[in-house]
Every structure is written in C-alpha cells, then in structure tokens.
Coordinates of C-alpha atoms and ligand atoms in Angstrom, one line a residue:
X1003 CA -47.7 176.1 10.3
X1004 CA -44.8 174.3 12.4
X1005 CA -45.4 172.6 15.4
X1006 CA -45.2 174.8 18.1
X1007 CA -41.9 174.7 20.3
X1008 CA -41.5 173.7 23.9
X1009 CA -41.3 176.9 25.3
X1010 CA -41.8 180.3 24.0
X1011 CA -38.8 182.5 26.1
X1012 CA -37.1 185.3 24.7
X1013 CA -33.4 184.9 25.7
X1014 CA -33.5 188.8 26.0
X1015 CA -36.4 188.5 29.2
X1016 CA -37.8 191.6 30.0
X1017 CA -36.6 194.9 30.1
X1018 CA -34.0 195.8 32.6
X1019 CA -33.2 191.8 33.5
X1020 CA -31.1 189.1 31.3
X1021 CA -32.9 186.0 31.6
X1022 CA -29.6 183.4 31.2
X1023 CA -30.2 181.4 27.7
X1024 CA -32.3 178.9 27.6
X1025 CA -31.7 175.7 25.7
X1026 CA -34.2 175.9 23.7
X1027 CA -34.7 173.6 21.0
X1028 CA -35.4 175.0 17.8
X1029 CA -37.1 172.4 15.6
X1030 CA -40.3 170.8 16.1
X1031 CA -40.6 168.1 18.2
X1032 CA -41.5 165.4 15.6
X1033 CA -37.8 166.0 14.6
X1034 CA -35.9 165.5 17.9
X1035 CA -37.9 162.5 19.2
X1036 CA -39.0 159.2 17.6
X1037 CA -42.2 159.4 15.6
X1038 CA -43.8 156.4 18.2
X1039 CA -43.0 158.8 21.4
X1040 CA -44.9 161.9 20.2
X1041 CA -48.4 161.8 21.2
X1042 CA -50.9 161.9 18.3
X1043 CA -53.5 163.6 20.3
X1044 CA -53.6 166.1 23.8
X1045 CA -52.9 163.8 26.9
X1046 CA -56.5 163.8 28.5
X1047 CA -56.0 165.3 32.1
X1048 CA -58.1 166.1 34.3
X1049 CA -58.8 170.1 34.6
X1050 CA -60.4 171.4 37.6
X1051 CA -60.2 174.7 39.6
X1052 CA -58.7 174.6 43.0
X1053 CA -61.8 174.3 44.9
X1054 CA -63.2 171.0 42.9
X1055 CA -59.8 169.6 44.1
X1056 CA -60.4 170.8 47.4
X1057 CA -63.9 169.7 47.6
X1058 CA -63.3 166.2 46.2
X1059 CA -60.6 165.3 48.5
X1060 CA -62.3 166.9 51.5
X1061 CA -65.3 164.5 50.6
X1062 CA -63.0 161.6 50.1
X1063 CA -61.5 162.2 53.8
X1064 CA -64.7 161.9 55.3
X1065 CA -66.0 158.3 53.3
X1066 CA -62.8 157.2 54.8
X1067 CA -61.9 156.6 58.3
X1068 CA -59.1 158.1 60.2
X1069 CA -58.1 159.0 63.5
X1070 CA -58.9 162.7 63.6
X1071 CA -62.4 161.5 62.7
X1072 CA -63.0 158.8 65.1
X1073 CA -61.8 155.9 67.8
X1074 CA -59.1 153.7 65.8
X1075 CA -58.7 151.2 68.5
X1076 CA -56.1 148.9 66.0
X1077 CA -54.1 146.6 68.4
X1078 CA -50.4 146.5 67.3
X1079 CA -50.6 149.8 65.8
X1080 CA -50.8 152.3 68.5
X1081 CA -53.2 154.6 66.2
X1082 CA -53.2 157.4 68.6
X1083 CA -53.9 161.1 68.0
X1084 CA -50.9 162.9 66.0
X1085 CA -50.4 166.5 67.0
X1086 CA -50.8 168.9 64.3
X1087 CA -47.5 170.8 65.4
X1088 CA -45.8 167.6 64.1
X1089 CA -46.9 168.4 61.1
X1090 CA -46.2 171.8 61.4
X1091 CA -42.7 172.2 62.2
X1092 CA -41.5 169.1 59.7
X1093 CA -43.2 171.5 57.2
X1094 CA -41.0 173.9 58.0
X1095 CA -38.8 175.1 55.0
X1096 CA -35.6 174.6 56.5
X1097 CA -36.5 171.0 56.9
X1098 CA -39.1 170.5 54.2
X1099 CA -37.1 172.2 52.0
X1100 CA -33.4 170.3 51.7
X1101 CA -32.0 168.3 49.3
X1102 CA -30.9 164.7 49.7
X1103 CA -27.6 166.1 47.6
X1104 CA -26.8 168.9 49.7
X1105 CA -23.2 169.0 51.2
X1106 CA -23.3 168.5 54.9
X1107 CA -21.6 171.5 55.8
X1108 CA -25.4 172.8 54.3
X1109 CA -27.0 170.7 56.6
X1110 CA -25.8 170.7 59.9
X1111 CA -29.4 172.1 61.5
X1112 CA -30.3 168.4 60.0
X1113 CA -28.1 166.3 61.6
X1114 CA -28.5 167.8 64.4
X1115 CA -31.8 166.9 65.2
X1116 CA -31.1 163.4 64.0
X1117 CA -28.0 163.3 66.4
X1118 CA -30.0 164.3 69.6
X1119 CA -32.9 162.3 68.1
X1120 CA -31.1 159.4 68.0
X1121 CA -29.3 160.1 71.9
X1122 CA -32.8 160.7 73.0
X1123 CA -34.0 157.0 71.8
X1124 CA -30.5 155.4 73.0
X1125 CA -31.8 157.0 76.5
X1126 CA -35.3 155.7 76.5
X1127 CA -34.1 152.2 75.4
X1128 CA -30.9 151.6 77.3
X1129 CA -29.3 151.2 74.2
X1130 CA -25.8 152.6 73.3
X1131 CA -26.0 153.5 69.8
X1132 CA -28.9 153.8 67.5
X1133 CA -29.1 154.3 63.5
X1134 CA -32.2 156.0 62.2
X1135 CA -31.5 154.4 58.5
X1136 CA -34.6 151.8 58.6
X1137 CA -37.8 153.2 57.3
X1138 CA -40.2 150.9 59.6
X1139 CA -40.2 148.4 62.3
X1140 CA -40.2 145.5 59.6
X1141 CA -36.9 147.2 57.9
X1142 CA -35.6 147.7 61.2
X1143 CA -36.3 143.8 62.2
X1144 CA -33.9 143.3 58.8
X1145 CA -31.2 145.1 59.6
X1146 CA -31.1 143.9 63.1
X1147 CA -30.8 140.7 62.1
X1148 CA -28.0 141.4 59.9
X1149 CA -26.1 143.0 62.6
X1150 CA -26.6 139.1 64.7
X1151 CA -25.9 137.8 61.4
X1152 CA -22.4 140.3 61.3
X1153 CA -21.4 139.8 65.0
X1154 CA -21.6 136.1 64.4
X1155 CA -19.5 135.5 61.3
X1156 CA -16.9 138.5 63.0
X1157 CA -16.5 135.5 65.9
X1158 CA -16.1 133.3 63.0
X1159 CA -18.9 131.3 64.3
X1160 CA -22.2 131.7 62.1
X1161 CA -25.7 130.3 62.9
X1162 CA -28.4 129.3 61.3
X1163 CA -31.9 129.7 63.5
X1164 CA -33.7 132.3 64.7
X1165 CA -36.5 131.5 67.3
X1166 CA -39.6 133.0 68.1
X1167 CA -42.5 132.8 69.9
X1168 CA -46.0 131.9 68.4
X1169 CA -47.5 134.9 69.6
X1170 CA -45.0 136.8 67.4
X1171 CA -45.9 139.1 64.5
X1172 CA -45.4 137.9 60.8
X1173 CA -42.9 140.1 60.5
X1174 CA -40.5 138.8 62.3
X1175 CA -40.4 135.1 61.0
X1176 CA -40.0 136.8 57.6
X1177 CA -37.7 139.0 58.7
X1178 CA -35.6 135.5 59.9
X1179 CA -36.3 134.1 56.5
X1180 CA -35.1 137.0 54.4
X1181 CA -32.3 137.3 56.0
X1182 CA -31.3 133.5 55.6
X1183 CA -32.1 132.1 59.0
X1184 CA -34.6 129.3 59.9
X1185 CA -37.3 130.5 61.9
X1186 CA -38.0 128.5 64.9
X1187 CA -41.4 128.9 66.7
X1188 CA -41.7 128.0 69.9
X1189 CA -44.9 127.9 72.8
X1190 CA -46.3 130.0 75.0
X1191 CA -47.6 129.0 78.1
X1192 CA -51.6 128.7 78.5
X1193 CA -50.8 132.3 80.6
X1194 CA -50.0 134.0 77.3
X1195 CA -45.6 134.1 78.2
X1196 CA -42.9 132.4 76.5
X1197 CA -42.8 128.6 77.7
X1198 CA -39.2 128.4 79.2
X1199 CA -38.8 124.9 79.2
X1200 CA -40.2 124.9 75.4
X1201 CA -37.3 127.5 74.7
X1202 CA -34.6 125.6 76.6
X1203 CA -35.0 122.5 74.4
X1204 CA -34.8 124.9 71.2
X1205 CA -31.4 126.5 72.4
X1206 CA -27.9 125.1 71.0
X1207 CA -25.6 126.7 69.1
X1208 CA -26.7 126.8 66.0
X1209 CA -29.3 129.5 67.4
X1210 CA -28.1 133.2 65.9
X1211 CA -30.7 134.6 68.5
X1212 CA -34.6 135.3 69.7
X1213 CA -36.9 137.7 69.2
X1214 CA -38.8 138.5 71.3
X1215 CA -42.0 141.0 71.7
X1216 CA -42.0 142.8 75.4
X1217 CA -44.8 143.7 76.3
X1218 CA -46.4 140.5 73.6
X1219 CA -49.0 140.8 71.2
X1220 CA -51.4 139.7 73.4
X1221 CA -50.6 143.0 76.0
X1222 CA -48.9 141.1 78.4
X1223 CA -45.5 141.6 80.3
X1224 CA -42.8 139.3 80.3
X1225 CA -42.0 138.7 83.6
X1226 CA -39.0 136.1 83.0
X1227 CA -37.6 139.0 80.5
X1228 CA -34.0 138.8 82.6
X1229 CA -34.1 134.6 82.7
X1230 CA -34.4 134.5 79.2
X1231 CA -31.9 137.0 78.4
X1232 CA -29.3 134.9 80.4
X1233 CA -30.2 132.0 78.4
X1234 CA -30.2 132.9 74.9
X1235 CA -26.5 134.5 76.0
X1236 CA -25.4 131.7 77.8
X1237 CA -25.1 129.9 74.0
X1238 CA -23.9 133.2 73.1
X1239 CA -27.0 134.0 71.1
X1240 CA -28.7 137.9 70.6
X1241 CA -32.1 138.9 72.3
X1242 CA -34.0 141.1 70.1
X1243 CA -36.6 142.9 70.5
X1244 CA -39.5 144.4 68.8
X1245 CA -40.3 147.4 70.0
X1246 CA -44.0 148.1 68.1
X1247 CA -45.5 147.7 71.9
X1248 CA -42.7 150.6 73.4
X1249 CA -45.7 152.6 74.2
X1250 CA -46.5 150.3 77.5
X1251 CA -42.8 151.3 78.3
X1252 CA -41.7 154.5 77.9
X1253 CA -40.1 155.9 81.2
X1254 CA -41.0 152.8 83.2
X1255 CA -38.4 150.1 82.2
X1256 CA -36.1 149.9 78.8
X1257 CA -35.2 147.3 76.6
X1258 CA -31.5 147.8 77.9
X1259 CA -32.1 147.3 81.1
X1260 CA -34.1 143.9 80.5
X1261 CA -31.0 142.4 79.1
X1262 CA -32.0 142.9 75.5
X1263 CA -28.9 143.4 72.5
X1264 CA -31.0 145.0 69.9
X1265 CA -34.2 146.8 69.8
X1266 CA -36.1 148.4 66.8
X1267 CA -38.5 151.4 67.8
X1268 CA -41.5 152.0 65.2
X1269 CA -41.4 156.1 65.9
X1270 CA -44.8 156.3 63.7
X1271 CA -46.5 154.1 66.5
X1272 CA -44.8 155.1 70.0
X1273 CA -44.2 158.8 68.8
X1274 CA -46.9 159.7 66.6
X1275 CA -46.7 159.8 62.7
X1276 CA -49.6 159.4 60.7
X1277 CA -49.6 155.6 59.6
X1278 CA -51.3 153.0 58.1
X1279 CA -52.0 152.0 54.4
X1280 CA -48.3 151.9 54.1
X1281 CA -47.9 155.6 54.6
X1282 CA -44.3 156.7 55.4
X1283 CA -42.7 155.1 58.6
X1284 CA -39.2 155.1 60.7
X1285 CA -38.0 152.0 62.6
X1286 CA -34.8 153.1 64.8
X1287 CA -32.3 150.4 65.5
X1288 CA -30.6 150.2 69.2
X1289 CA -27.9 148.2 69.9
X1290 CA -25.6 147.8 73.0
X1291 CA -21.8 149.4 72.3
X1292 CA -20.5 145.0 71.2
X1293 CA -22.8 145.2 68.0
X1294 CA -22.2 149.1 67.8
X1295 CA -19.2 148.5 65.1
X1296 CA -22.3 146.2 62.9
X1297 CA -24.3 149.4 62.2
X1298 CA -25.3 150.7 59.1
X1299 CA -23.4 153.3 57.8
X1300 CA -22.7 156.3 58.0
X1301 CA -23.1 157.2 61.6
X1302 CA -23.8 160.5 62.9
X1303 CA -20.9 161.7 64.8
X1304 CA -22.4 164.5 67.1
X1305 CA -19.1 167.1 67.9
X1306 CA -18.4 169.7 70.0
X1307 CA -19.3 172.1 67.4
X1308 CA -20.1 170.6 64.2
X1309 CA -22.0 167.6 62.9
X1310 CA -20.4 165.4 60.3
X1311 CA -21.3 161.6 58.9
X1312 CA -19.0 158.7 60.0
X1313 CA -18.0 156.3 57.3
X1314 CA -15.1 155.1 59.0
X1315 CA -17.1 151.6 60.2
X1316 CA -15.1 148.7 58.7
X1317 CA -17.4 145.6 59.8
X1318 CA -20.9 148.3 59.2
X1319 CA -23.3 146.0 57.4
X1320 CA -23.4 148.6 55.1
X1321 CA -26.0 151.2 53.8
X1322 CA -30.0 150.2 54.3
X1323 CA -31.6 153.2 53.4
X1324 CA -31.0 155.7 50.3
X1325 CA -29.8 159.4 52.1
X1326 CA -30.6 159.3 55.5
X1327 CA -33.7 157.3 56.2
X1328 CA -37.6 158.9 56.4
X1329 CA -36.0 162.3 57.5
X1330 CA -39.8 164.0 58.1
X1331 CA -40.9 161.2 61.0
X1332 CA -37.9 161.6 62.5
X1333 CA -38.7 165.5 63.4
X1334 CA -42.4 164.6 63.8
X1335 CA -40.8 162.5 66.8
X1336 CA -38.2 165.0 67.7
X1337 CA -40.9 167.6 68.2
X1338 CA -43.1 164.8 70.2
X1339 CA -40.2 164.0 72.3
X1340 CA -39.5 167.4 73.3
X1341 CA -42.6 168.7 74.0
X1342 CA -43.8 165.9 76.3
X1343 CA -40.2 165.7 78.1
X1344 CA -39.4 163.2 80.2
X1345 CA -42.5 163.2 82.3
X1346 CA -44.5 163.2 79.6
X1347 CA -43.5 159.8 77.6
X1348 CA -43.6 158.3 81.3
X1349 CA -47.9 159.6 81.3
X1350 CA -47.6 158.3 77.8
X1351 CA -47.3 154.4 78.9
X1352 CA -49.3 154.9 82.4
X1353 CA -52.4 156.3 80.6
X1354 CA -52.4 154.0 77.8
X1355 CA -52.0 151.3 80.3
X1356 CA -54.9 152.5 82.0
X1357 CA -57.3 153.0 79.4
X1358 CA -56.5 149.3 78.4
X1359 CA -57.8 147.7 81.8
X1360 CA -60.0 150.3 82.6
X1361 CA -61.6 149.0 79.0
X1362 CA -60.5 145.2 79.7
X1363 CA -62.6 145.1 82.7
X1364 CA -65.6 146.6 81.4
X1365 CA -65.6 144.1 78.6
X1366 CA -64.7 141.2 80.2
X1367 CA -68.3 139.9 81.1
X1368 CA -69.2 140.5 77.4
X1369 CA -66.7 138.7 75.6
X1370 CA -64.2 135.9 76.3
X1371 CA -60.9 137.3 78.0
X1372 CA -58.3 134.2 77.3
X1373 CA -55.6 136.2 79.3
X1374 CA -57.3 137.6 82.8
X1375 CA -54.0 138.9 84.7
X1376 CA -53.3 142.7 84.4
X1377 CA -52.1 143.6 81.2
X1378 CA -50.1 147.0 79.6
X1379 CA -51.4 149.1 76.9
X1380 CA -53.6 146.4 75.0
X1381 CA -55.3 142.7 75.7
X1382 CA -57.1 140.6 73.1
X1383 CA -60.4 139.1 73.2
X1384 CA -62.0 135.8 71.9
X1385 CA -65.6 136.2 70.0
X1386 CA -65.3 132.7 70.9
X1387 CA -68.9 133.0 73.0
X1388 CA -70.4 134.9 70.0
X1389 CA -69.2 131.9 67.5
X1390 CA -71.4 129.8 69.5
X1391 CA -74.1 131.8 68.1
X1392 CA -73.4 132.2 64.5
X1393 CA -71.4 135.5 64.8
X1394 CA -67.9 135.8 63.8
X1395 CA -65.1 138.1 65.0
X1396 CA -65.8 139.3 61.4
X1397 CA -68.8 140.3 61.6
X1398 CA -68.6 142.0 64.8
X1399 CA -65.5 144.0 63.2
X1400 CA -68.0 144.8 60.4
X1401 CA -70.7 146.1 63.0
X1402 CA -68.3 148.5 64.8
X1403 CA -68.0 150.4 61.8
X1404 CA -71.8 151.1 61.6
X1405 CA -71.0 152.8 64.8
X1406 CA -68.8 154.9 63.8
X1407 CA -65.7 153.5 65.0
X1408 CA -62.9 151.5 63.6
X1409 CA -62.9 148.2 64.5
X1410 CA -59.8 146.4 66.6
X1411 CA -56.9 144.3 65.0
X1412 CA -58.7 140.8 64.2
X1413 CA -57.7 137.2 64.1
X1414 CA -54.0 137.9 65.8
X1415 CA -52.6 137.4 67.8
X1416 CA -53.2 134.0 66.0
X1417 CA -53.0 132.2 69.4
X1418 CA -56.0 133.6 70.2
X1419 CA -59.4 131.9 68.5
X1420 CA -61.5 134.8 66.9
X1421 CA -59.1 137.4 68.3
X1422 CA -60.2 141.0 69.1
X1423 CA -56.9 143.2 69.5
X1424 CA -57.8 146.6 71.2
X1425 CA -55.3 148.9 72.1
X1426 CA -57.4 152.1 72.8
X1427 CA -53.9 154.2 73.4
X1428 CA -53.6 157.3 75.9
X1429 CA -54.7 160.2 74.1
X1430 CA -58.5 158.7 74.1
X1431 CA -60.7 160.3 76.9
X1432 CA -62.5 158.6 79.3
X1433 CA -66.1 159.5 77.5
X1434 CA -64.5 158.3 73.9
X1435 CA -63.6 154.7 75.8
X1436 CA -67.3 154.7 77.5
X1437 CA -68.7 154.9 73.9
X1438 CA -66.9 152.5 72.8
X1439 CA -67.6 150.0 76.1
X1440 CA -71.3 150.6 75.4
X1441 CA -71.0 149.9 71.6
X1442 CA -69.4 146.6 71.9
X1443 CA -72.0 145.4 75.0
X1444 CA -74.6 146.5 72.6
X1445 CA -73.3 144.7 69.6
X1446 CA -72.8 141.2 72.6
X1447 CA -76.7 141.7 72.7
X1448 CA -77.4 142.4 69.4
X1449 CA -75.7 139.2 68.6
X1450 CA -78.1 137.1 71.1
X1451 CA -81.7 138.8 69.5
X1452 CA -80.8 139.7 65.9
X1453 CA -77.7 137.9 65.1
X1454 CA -78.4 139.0 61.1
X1455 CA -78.1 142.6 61.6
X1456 CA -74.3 141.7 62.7
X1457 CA -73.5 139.2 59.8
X1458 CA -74.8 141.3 57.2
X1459 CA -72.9 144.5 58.6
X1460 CA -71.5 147.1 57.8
X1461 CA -75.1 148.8 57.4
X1462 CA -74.1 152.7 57.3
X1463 CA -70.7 153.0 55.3
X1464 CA -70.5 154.6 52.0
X1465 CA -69.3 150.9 50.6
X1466 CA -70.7 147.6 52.0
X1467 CA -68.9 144.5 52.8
X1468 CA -66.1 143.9 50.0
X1469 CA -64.8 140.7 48.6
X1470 CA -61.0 141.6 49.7
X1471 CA -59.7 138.8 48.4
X1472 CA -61.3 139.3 44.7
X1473 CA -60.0 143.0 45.3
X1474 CA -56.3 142.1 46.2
X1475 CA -56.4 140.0 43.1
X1476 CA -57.7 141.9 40.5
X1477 CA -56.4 145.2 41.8
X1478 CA -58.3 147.8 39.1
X1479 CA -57.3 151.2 40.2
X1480 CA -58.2 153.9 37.4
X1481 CA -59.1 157.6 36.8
X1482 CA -61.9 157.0 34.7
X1483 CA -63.4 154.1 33.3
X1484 CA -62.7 154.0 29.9
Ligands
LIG1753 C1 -46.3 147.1 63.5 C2 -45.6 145.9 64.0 C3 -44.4 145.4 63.4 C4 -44.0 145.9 62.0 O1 -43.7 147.3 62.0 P1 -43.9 148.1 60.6 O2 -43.5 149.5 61.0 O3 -45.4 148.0 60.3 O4 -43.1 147.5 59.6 C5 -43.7 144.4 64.0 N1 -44.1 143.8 65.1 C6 -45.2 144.3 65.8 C7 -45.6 143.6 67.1 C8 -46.0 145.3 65.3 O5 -47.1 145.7 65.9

C-alpha cells in the first residue's frame, strides 16, 4: 500500500461547483522530502474535546491571579479593571480581521482610528505629534531617545549622557545604555524630588537630556517640573518624560505644558489593556513640533477625506515597529477614550488620587510612610518597622496573597528600604480599599504575635513559596513529563 497523500481532494469538487485545482502532490511523501524530515511515528498531540479545553483553562484562570478575580494593587503598573467592551469592539472583524499586507486604500477605517487616536493623546499630553509605532513604554523610552540622539547630531552637536534620577525605573537607564548614552544618576532630596543643586552640577553639554518621571515612582509631584525644564534647555538638552504614572494626570496638567520635549504614554496602564507577564503593550511617543521631523516613519497623515501613510520624513529615525505597531491596544484605548470623554479621564486621575491617600492615611500608623506630604495616584511604604521584628517586605507580600489579594510592587522604588508600592487605581470601590486597609493592619499585628505565620507564607495558594531564582534559571516548561 503507498503512503497516503497529503490531501485527498477531487479536482472535480462536488457536483454543480469546480473546486480550482489543487496542487496536489502525487507521490508519497518519503519521496518529496528528505528521509531525516519525515516522522517515523504519529506526532503525539494532545486530543481533547472542546469542553476538557474549556474546563482546564477555566481551572487554570482561577489558580492564577488576575484582576477580574481580585485587588491587584501593583505600583507602577496601574492594574486597574479593563472593560470588557475593549475587548469587544477590537474583536470586531473589521479590525480583528485585517491583514498587515493589505493596501491602504483597504484600510482606511484603520487609520482612522489610529489618526484620531494619536490627535486624542497629542491633546491630553500637550504634545504636537505622536507615533503609535512603540509596542510599550520601554520601546517607547528607545525611540525617544533616538529622536534626542537625531535632533543632536542634526545641530551637528552630539552628546554623550543621559541623566536620571535614583528614583527612576530600570528602564530608563537601560534605555540610556542601549541607545549609546552614559547614564547619569543623580539625588533626590530626603522629600522624595529631584535635588536641584545635585542636577545643576551634572548639567554641561555633553548632557543629550533628562528623564524624568512626573508624578515619581514614589507618587509624588514634581513641583520644580518648570525650573528644571529651563535648565536642562538652557544647555540645550531634552526633558523626557515617562509617562507610566499619566494616570495621576489626565485632564489636570500635561506633560506639554510642564515644559517637557518628549513623553511616552503606556496605553496598557493609563487606558486599560490587559498587561502583565509580558502580554501585548503600546507605548505612544509625543514630541513637540522641533523633534516632530525625528519620528519614526511612516506618519499618519489624517486628510480631508482620505487617510494615507507619510514616508516623506528625511531625518525620521526610521522604522521601530514591523506594520503599524500593537494595532489591538490601540482601539482597546480608542474605545476607553471615547467612552469616558473628556470628563471622564479627568475622574480617572482625581479618583485614583483619592483612593491612594484615602489608603495612605489609613496605613500610615501601621507601616513606615518615608514620604508624608500628599501624594497622586500611589505612595510607597517601608516594612522597615516590621524588619525590626524579623519580618520582611517579602514575607508580608507573601501573606497578602493568603488573603486573597495581590500583593503591591516590592523593593522599588529602590530609594525606599523594604518598599511597599501600592497604587490601588480608580476603578476599586471604597469597600474593595477597606478590605484591603484591614488586611494589611491585620498582617502589622500578625507580625507582632505570630511573626512565623508571615515568614512561612503564602499558606492558601495552589503553589507555596517558589525558589524564583532556581526557576529563572532552569526554566523547564513542558507538556508532559517524559
Ligand atoms: C511600566 C513602567 C515602565 C516600562 O513600561 P513597559 O510598558 O512595561 O515597557 C517605565 N517606567 C515606569 C515608571 C513604569 O512604571
């Protein structure tokens, strides 16, 4: 008996239709490929009806935890809750359903809604242009610092160091190295802010630019945000921003307005896309209308009547992204944008500002505050006091999840000793925060009568305390053990 053939089509198809000929090769397989590429036995893949698959994934959803499941208070990462009509309308086929290769006569309805997208962040930034190419806030960091790194060598006068405060996230000193710069670090004050006289002594003009976090990672405000734009331009150096923290922002004050040249904007933080392990992101680029010419290309030109793709951009820095960028975030935060209108991004930052110092204050006889003054949409805390006792910020992180919640962003800021980063975001209610409040005071007393029951935690959760490290290192991810 031969071999049986790939597929068994008659050319003829069935009466009344003319299936088109297939190409359909004739000989066995063993002929047309290399003896060492055919398999020698059937591939063993799992089999399972629909419902198995359904069942085992719904059970994996619950072992793990997410934010439709419970608090995910993760500082830095603005976990709030994503509406499901996000989800809905980028499922859409019309947007779901295009092809990267599709002529963009095809795809006007596309650009479109990246063209207004993009005018709608210019807007809420104070920027005058903005590419949606990077696909996340480090990637965005990247290509805004090649756009300092353009607009210097076009002046014919290139730098060499970035600064940065030590209350910055790791991205952005990589993001400095990657791109070829020296990262500088620089002070902050024993308040928390940038230490001006610190960055003075740094500035000559070897400095390409700063970047700078506003609100910080530690929640706070930069109050001297205009002084230090006029000295990092009075070298004729960039201000950056990161804009991971625009949640504290958002119809209150914009990046533009502060005196900053270039922002990035993580749209799967400040307007809700499912993140985290890595998942699928968008980090927006802003720049004022000097470093406009230093975007990537192609720009959306947004016509009278028709969209098209602008490649005309001699000094562009060129192309960051393959196609367009992460095309399904950007109409998750189309459709966020739209519905909530302007009013509603502006109740966006007051109640997530709220919940933080409504929480803040509650927890502030518990646990070391560092920072006391009133801060934006998160502050950090110091398990400091529970140290003392044999307790670590660990362990307490550990404990939460025995509570059912996900525990805060630890140890960063790394200013902070032990630091607890919660940002608790608007779109918790006031009972969710309560809970929360009363978990934490508990786990303060718990750590005064039965310190043990927090170091050996987690207690409850379907795996106990892993050795990370031993994980990250010998990563053994398989189907079945063979
Ligand atoms: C999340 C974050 C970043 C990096 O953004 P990604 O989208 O995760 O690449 C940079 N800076 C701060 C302050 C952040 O919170």
């Amino acid at each position: 008996m031969s071999e049986p053939l790939l597929f068994e089509i008659s050319s003829e198809g069935r009466k009344g239709y003319s299936l088109p000929p297939m190409d359909v090769p004739e000989k066995p397989l063993s002929d047309l490929l290399p003896e060492t590429a055919v398999r020698s036995k059937i591939a063993e893949l799992p089999e399972l009806s629909e419902m198995e698959v359904i069942r085992h994934f719904t059970h994996l959803s619950t072992l793990n935890h997410h934010v439709d499941k419970g608090f995910y208070p993760l500082g830095s990462c603005t976990m709030k809750y994503n509406p499901k009509i996000n989800d809905q309308l980028a499922e859409l086929p019309g947007f779901s359903g295009v092809h990267p290769f599709q002529e963009v006569c095809d795809i006007e309805g596309a650009l479109q809604l990246m063209g207004d997208l993009a005018c709608y962040l210019a807007e809420i930034s104070g920027m005058d242009e903005v590419t949606l190419q990077p696909a996340a806030g480090a990637h965005g960091e990247m290509s805004g610092i090649k756009i300092m790194r353009a607009y210097h060598e076009k002046n014919g006068n290139p730098r060499k160091k970035i600064i940065l405060p030590d209350s910055a996230h790791g991205t952005n000193p990589a993001s400095a190295a990657i791109s070829g710069y020296e990262a500088v670090q620089i002070k902050s004050t024993d308040a928390g802010l940038v230490d001006l006289e610190d960055l003075k002594a740094h500035l000559d003009e070897e400095v390409a630019g700063f970047m700078l976090t506003n609100p910080n990672t530690l929640g706070l405000f930069e109050p001297q945000v205009c002084e230090i734009a006029k000295l990092i331009h009075s070298v004729d150096a960039l201000l950056y921003m990161d804009g991971a923290n625009l949640n504290a922002l958002l119809g209150l004050t914009r990046p533009g307005d502060m005196g900053f040249d270039i922002v990035h904007i993580n749209l799967h933080k400040t307007f809700s896309t499912p993140h985290g392990g890595g998942g699928p992101g968008s980090g927006p680029v802003g720049v004022t209308s000097r470093l406009a010419p230093f975007l990537p290309m192609p720009v959306i030109n947004c016509g009278k009547s028709s969209y098209s793709l602008d490649w005309n951009r001699p000094d562009s820095i060129g192309k960051i992204h393959s196609f367009y960028g992460n095309f399904g975030v950007m109409v998750r935060a189309y459709v966020y944008i739209r519905m909530l209108g302007a009013k509603g991004l502006l109740r966006v930052s007051e109640d997530a500002i709220l919940n933080a110092n409504y929480m803040m204050r509650k927890l502030e006889k518990y646990f070391l505050l560092p920072h006391t003054q009133h801060h934006m949409h998160e502050f950090v805390l110091s398990g400091d006091w529970q140290k003392e006792k044999g307790v670590k910020t660990l362990d307490i992180a550990k404990r939460l999840l025995d509570y059912g919640v996900h525990a805060p962003t630890v140890y960063f800021p790394l200013i902070v000793h032990e630091a607890l980063m919660i940002e608790p975001t608007e779109t918790e209610s006031k009972e969710t925060l309560d809970e929360f409040i009363e978990i934490m005071i508990h786990i303060a007393e718990e750590v005064e009568s039965n310190p043990e029951i927090v170091q050996n935690a987690p207690q409850t959760t379907p795996v106990r305390r892993l050795d990370e490290a031993a994980a990250a290192r010998s990563l053994d991810v398989q189907y079945r053990e063979s």
